[in-house]
XYZ file of C-alpha atoms in Angstrom:
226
model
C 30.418 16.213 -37.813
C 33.786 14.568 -36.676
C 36.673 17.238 -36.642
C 39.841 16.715 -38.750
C 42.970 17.557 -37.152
C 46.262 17.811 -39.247
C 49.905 18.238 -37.464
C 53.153 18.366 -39.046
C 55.365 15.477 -36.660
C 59.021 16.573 -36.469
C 60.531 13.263 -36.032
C 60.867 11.226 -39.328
C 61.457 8.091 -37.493
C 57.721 7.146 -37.215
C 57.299 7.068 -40.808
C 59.535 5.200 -41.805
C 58.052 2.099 -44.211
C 54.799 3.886 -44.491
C 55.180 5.379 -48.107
C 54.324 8.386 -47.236
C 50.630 7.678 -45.747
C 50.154 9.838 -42.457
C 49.838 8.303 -38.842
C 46.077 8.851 -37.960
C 44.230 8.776 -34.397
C 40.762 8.961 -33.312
C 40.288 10.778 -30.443
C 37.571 11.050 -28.167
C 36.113 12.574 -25.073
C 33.091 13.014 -22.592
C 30.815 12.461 -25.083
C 29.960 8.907 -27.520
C 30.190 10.302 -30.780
C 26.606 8.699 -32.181
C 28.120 9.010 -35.460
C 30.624 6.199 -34.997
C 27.433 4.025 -34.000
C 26.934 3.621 -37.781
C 29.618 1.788 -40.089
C 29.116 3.406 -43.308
C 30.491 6.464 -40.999
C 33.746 4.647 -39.567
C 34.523 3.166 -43.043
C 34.319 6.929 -44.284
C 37.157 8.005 -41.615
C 39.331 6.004 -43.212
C 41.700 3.653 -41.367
C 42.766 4.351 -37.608
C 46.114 3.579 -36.117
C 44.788 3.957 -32.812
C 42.172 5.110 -30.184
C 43.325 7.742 -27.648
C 40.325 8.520 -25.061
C 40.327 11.930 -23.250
C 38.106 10.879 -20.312
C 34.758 10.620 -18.819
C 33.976 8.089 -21.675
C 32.407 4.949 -20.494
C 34.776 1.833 -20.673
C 32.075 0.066 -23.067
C 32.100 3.438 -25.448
C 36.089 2.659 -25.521
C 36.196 -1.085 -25.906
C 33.654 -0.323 -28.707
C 35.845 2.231 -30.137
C 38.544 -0.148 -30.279
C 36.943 -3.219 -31.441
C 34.913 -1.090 -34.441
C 38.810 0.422 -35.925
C 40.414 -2.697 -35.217
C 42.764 -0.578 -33.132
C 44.854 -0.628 -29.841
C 43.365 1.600 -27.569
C 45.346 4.541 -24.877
C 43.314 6.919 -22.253
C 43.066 8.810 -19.440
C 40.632 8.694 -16.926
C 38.077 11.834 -16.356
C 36.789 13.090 -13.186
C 34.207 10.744 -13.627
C 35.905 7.396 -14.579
C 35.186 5.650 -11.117
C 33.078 3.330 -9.605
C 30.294 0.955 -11.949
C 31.927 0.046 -14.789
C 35.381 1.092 -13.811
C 35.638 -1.313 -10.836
C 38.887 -3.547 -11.651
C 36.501 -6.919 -11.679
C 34.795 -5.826 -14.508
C 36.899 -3.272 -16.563
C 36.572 -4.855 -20.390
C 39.931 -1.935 -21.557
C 43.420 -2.253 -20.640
C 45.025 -0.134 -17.927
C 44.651 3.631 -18.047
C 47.742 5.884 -18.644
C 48.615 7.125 -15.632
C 50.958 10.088 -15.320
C 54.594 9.319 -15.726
C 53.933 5.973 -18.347
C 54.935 6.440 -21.442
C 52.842 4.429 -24.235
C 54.082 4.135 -27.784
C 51.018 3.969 -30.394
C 52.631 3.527 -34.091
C 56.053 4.663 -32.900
C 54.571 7.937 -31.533
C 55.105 8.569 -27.448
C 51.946 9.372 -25.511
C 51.904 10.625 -22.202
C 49.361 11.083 -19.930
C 47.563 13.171 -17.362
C 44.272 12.154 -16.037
C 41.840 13.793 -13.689
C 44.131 14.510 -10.852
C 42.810 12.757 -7.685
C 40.111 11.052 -9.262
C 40.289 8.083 -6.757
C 39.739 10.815 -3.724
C 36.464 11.684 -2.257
C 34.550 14.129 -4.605
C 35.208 15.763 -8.037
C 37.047 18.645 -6.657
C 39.778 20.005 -8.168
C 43.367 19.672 -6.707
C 45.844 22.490 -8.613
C 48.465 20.816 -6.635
C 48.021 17.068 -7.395
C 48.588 18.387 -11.521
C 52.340 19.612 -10.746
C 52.834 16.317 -9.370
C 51.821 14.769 -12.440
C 53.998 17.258 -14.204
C 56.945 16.343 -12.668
C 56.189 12.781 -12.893
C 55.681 13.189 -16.647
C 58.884 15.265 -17.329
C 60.855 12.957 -14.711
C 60.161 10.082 -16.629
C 60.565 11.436 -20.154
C 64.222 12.633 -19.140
C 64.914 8.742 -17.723
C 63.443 7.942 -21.143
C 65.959 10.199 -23.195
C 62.628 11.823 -24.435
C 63.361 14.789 -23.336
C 63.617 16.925 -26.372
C 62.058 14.233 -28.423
C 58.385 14.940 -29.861
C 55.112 13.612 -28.118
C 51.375 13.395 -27.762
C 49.976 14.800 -24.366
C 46.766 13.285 -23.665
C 44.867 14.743 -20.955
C 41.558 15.137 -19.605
C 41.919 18.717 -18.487
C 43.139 21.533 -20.732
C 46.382 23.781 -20.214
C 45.364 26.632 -18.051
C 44.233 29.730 -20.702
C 43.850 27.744 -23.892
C 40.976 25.585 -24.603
C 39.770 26.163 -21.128
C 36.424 27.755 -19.990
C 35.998 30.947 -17.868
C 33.546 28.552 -15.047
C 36.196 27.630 -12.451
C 35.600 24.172 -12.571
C 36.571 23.770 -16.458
C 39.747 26.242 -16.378
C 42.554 24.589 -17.056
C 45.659 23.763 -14.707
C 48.265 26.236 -14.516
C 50.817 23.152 -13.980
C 49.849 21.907 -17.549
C 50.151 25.350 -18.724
C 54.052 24.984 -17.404
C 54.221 21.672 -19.025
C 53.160 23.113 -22.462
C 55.882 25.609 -22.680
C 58.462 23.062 -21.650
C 57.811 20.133 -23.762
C 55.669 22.100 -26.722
C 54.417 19.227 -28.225
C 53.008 19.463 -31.390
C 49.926 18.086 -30.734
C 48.201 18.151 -26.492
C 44.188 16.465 -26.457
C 42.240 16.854 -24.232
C 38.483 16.774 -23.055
C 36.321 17.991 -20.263
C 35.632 21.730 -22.391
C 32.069 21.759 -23.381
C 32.277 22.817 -27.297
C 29.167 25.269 -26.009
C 31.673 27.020 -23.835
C 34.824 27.945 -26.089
C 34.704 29.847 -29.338
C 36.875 26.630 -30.672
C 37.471 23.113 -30.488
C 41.394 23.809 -32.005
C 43.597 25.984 -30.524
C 47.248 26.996 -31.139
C 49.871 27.721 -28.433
C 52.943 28.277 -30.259
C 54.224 25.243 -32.737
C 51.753 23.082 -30.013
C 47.866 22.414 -31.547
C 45.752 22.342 -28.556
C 42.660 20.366 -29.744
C 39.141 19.204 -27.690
C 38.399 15.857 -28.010
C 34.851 15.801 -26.685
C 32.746 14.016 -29.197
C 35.569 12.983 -31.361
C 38.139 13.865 -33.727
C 40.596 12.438 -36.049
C 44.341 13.562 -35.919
C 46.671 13.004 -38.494
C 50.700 13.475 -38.138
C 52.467 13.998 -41.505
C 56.289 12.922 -41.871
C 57.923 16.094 -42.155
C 59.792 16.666 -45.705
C 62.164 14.533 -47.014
């Protein structure tokens, strides 16, 4: 069963010359949804405005993805997303986001924050390689005059204490947990939480939803009212 997300998006602007029909994503995460294999399933989600991938998804999965909702596609690599498939001769998906570019899907900003270090040595995790991400991302928001402007975070590691796990590797980043109370945003996805692991896949923080991507879900952002 694909999750259903629904988020109230402050900032009329998007909306504008859509009569009233909501901005919709499909996210996904770790995990190729085998529901999306079948079309009578993808025609049932209804139409897609774009594909935002939370990591560790393989770069056929996303190309797929993209190809199947006739939709541009924005991610973030996972700790895994190196090596085979992701070498630069054969890479079939545009460019990952990386932390600090800001990518506009249907008029709504995405930033991003993939596995930090994930061209190092290892899958380890670096605490301090997130807060430079953090201040790349707020840095460049601020140049962008975005700075108290809504966005979607898209990341492939949770905010430290909220859609996390309690195993050290899958805690979240206390840097992103910073970056949450700064920005709230009224939507952050990310992946890399096994659903097995967390009493939910949708969290709130605040006005921000927190939702896990792994597997897949569909967001929608609703004009706020007139």
């Amino acid at each position: 069963m694909i999750t259903r997300v629904q988020v109230a998006w402050p900032d009329p602007r998007p909306f504008a010359g859509r009569e009233g029909r909501p901005i919709r994503f499909l996210a996904a995460s770790d995990d190729a949804e085998p529901a999306l294999l079948h079309a009578r399933n993808r025609e049932d989600l209804g139409p897609i405005d774009g594909v935002l991938g939370a990591g560790d998804l393989e770069p056929e999965w996303l190309c797929f993805l993209g190809d199947a909702f006739n939709s541009p596609v924005v991610y973030v690599r996972g700790n895994h997303d190196r090596g085979g498939g992701w070498r630069d001769d054969q890479l079939r998906v545009p460019d990952w986001l990386l932390p600090g570019r800001i990518e506009n899907l249907a008029g709504i900003p995405i930033v991003g924050l993939e596995w930090p270090g994930v061209d190092g040595t290892g899958n380890e995790r670096h605490p301090g390689l997130a807060w430079g991400q953090v201040l790349r991302t707020t840095g460049s928001l601020l140049l962008a005059r975005l700075g108290r402007h809504p966005v979607v975070v898209l990341s492939h590691v949770p905010p430290a204490g909220i859609g996390d796990s309690r195993d050290r590797y899958h805690r979240g980043f206390g840097a992103y947990r910073w970056l949450l109370r700064r920005l709230a945003p009224p939507i952050w996805i990310h992946g890399h939480t096994n659903p097995a692991a967390v009493p939910r896949m949708v969290e709130r923080a605040g006005r921000c939803v927190v939702a896990n991507a792994t597997g897949a879900v569909v967001v929608e952002l609703v004009a706020p009212p007139a």
